[in-house]
Short mmCIF file of C-alpha atoms and ligand atoms in Angstrom, two decimals:
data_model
loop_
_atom_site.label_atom_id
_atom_site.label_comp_id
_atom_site.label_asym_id
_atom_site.label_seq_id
_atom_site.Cartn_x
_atom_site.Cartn_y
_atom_site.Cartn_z
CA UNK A 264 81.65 47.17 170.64
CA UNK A 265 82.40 43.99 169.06
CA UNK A 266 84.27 40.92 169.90
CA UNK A 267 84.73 38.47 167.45
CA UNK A 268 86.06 35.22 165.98
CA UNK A 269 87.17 34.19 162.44
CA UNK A 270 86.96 29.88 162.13
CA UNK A 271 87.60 27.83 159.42
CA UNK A 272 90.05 25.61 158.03
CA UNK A 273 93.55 27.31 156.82
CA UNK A 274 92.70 28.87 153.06
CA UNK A 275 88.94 29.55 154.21
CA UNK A 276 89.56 33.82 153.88
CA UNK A 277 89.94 34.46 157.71
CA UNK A 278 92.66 36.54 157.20
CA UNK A 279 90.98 38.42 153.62
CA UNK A 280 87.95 38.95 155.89
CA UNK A 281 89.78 40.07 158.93
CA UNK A 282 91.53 42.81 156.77
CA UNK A 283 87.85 43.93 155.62
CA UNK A 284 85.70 43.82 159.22
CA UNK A 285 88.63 45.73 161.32
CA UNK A 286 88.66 48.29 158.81
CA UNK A 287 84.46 48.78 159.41
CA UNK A 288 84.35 48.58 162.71
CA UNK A 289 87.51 49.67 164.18
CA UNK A 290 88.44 47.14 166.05
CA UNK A 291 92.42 45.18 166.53
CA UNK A 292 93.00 42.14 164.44
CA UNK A 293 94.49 40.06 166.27
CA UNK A 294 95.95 37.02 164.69
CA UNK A 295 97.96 34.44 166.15
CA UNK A 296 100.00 32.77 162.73
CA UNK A 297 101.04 37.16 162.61
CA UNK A 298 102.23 37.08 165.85
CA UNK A 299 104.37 34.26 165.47
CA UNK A 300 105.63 34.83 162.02
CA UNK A 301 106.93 38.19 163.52
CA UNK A 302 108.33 36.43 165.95
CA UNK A 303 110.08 34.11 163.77
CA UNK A 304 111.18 36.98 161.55
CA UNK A 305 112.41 39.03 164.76
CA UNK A 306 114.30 35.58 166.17
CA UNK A 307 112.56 35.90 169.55
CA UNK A 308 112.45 32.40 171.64
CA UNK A 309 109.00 32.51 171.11
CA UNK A 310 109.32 32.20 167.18
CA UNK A 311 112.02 29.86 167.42
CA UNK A 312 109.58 27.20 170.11
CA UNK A 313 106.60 28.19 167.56
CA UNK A 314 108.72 27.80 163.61
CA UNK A 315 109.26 23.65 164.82
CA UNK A 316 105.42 23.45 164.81
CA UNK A 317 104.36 25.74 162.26
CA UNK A 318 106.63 24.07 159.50
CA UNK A 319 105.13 20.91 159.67
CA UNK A 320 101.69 22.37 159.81
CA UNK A 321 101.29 21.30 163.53
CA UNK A 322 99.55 23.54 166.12
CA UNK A 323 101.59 25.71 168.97
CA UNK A 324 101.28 23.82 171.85
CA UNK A 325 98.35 25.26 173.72
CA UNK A 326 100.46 26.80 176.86
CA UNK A 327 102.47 28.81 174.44
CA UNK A 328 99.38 30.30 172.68
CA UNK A 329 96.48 30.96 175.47
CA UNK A 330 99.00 33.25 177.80
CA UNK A 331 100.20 35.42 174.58
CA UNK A 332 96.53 36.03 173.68
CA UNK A 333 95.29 36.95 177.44
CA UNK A 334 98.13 38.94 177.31
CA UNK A 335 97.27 41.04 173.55
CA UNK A 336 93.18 41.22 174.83
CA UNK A 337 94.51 43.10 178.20
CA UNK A 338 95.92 46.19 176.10
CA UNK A 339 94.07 49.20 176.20
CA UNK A 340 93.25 48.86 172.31
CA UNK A 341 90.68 45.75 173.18
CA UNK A 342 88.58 47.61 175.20
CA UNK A 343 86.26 48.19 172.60
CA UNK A 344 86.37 44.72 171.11
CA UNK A 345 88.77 42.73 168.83
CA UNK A 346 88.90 40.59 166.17
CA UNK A 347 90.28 37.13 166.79
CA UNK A 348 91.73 35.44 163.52
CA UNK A 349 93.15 31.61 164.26
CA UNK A 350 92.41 31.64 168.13
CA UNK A 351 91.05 29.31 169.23
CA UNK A 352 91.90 26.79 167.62
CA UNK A 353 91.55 23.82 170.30
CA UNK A 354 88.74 23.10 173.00
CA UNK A 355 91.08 23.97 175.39
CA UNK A 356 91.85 27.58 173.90
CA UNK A 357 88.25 28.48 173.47
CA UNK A 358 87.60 27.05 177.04
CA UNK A 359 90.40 29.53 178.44
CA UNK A 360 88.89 32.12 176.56
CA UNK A 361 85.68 32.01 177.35
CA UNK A 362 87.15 32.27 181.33
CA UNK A 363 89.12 34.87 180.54
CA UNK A 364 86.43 36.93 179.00
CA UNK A 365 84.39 35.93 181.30
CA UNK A 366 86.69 37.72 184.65
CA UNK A 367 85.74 41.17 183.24
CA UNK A 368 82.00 39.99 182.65
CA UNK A 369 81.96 39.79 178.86
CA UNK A 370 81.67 36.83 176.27
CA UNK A 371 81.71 36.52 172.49
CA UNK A 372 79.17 38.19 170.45
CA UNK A 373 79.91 36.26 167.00
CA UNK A 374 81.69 33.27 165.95
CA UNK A 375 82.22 33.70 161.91
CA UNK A 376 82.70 30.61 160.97
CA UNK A 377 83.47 30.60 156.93
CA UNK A 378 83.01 26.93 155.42
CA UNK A 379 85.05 26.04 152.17
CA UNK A 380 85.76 22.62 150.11
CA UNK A 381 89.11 20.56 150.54
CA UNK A 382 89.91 20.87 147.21
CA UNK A 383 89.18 24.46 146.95
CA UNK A 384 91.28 25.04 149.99
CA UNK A 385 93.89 23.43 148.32
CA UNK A 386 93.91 25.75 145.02
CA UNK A 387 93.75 28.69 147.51
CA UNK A 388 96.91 27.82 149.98
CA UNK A 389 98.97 27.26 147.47
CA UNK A 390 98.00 30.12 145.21
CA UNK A 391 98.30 32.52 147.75
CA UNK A 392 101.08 35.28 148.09
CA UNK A 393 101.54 37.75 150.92
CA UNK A 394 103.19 40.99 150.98
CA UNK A 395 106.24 40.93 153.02
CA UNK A 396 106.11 44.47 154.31
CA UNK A 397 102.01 44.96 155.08
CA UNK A 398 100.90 40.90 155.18
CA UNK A 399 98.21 41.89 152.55
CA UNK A 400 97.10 38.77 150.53
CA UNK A 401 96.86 37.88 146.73
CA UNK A 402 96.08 34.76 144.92
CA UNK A 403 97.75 34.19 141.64
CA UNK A 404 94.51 33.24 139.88
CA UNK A 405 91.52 34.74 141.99
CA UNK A 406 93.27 37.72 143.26
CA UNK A 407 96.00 38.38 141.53
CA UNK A 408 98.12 41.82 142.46
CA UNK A 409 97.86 44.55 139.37
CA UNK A 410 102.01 44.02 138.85
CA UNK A 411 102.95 40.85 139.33
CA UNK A 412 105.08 40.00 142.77
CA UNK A 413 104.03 43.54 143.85
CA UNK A 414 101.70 44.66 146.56
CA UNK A 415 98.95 47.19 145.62
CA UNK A 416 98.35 48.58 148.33
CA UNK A 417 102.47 49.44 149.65
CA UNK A 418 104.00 48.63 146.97
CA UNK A 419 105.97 45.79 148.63
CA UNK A 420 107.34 42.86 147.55
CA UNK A 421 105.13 39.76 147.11
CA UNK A 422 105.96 36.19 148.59
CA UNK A 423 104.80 32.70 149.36
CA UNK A 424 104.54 31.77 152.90
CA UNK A 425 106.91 28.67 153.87
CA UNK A 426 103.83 26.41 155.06
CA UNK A 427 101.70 27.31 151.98
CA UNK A 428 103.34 24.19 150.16
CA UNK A 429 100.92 21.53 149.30
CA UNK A 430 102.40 18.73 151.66
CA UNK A 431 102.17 21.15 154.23
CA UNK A 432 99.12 22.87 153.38
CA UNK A 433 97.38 19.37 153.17
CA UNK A 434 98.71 18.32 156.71
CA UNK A 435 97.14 22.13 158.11
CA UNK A 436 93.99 20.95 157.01
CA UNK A 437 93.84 17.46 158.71
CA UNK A 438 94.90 18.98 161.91
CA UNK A 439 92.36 21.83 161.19
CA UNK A 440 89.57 18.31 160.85
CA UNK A 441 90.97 16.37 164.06
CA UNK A 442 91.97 19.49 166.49
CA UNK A 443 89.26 22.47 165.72
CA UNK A 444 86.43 21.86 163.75
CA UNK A 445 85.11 20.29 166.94
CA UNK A 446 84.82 24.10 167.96
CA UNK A 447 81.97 24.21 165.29
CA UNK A 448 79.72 22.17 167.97
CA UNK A 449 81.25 24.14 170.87
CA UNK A 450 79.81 27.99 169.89
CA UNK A 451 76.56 26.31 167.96
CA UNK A 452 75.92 25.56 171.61
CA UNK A 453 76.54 28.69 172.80
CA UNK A 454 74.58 30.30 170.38
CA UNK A 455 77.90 32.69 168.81
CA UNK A 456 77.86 30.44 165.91
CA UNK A 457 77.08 31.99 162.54
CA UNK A 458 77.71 30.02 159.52
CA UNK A 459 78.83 31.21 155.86
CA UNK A 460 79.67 29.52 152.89
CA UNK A 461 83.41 30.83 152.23
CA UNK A 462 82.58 29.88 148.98
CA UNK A 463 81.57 32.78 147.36
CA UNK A 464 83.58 36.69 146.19
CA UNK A 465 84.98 38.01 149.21
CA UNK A 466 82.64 41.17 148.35
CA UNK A 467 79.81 39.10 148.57
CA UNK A 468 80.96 37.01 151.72
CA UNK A 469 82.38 40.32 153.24
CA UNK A 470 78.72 41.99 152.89
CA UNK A 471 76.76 38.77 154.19
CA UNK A 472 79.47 38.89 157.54
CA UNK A 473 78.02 42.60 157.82
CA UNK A 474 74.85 41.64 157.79
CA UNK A 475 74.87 38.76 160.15
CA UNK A 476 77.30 41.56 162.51
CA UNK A 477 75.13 44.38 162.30
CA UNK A 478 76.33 48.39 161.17
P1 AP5 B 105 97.43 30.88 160.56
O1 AP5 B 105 98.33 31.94 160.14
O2 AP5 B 105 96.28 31.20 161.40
O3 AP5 B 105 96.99 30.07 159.27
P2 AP5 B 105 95.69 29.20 158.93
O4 AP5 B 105 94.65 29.04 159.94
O5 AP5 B 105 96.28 27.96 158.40
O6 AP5 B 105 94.92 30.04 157.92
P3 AP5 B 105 95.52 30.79 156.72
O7 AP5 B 105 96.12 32.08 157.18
O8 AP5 B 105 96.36 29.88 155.91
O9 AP5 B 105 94.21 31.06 155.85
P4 AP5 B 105 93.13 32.21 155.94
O10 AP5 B 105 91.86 31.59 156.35
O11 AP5 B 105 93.62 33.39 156.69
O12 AP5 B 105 93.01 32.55 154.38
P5 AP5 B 105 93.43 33.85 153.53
O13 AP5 B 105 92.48 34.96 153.81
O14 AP5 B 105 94.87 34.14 153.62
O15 AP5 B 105 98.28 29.76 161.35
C1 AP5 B 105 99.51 29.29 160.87
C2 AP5 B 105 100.13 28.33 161.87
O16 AP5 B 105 100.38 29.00 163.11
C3 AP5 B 105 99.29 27.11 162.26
O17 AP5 B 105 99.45 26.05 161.33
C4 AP5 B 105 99.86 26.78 163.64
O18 AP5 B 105 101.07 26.10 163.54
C5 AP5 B 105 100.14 28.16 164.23
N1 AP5 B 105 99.02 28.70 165.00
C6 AP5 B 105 98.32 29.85 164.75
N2 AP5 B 105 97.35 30.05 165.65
C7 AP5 B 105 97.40 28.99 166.51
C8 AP5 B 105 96.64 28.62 167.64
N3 AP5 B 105 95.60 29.37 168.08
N4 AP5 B 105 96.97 27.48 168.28
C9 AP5 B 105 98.01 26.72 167.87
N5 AP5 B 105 98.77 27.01 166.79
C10 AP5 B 105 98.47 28.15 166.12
O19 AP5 B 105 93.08 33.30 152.05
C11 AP5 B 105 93.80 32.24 151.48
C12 AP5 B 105 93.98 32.48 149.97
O20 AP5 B 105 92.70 32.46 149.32
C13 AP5 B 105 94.58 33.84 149.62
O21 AP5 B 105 95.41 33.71 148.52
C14 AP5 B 105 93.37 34.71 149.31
O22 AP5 B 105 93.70 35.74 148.41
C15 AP5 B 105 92.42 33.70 148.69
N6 AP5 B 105 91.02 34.00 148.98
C16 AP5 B 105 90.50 34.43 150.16
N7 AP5 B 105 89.17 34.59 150.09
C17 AP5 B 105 88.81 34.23 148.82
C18 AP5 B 105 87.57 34.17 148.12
N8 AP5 B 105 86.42 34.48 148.71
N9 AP5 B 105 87.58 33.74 146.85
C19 AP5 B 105 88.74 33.41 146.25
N10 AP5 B 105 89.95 33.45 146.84
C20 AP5 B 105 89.99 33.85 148.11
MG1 MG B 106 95.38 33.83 157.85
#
């Protein structure tokens, strides 16, 4: 049984890691930029509300993002735990979740919260490419794929993600300072927060998550 949350700014590794611990422990990732860039790519009225925001590197609107989530952690797959990657992201969210969690007399066991650099952020966002058929992620430099523009793992083909340029990528991370780091104070207070320094090998971050997590 785990349930779980992945903070930090866009570029920190949430999604790298997320890949990683759901793998170990079994659990669902459940990631709220996926859900709407399939949503986008499937043209759903959802993805067409959500692509205005995401483009400019502007968050949902809360309303759109809290009922969607409830909604994912009700399925039968959650019952064992979940991995939350990107939710919350406001007071608000985390304030609905903690309710809602709260209804079937649960709460968070860990809040991962993976700290990295502006600048490194920077070299990471707009490095990165993801695999269009399984969403795994590369980085030209620190993870590059072994063929270039192809994923290892399926074989698909490689791309950058549309709000991965760097006047969008820096406006993600301002909104990331203003809207959610405040949820840094929010779990140190009640007590989920465990801090890591993001800037490190994923092997070695992945390992020190474990440890902090338990086997
Ligand atoms: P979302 O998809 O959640 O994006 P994000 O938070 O901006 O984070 P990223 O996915 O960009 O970064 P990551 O931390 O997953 O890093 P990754 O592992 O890929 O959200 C997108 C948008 O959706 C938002 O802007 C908003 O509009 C909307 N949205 C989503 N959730 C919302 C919510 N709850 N409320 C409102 N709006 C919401 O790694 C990045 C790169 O670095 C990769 O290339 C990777 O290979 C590389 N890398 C990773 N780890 C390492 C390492 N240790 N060393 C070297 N390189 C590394
Ligand atoms: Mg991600």
């Amino acid at each position: 049984m785990l349930r779980a949350v992945l903070l930090g700014p866009p570029g920190a590794g949430k999604g790298t890691m997320a890949f990683k611990i759901v793998d170990k422990y079994g659990i669902p990732h459940i990631s709220t930029g996926d859900i709407f860039r399939a949503n986008i790519k499937e043209g759903t009225e959802l993805g067409k509300k959500a692509q205005e925001y995401m483009n400019k590197g502007e968050l949902v609107p809360d309303e759109l993002v809290c009922d969607l989530v409830k909604d994912r952690l009700s399925k039968d797959d959650c019952s064992n735990g979940f991995l939350l990657d990107g939710f919350p992201r406001t007071i608000m969210q985390a304030v609905e979740l903690d309710a809602f969690l709260k209804e079937s007399g649960n709460r968070l066991d860990i809040v991962v919260n993976i700290q990295v650099g502006k600048e490194e952020l920077m070299k990471r966002l707009t490095g990165r490419r993801v695999c269009k058929n399984c969403g795994a992620s590369y980085h030209i430099v620190n993870i590059p794929p072994k063929v270039e523009g192809v994923c290892d793992q399926c074989g698909g083909e490689l791309q950058q993600r549309k709000d991965d340029n760097a006047e969008t990528a820096e406006n993600r991370i301002n909104v990331y300072e203003t809207q959610t780091a405040p949820l840094v104070g929010y779990y140190a207070e009640s007590g989920a927060l465990a801090d890591f320094n993001g800037e490190t090998s994923v092997d070695s971050l992945f390992d020190k998550i474990v440890e902090a997590i338990g086997e």
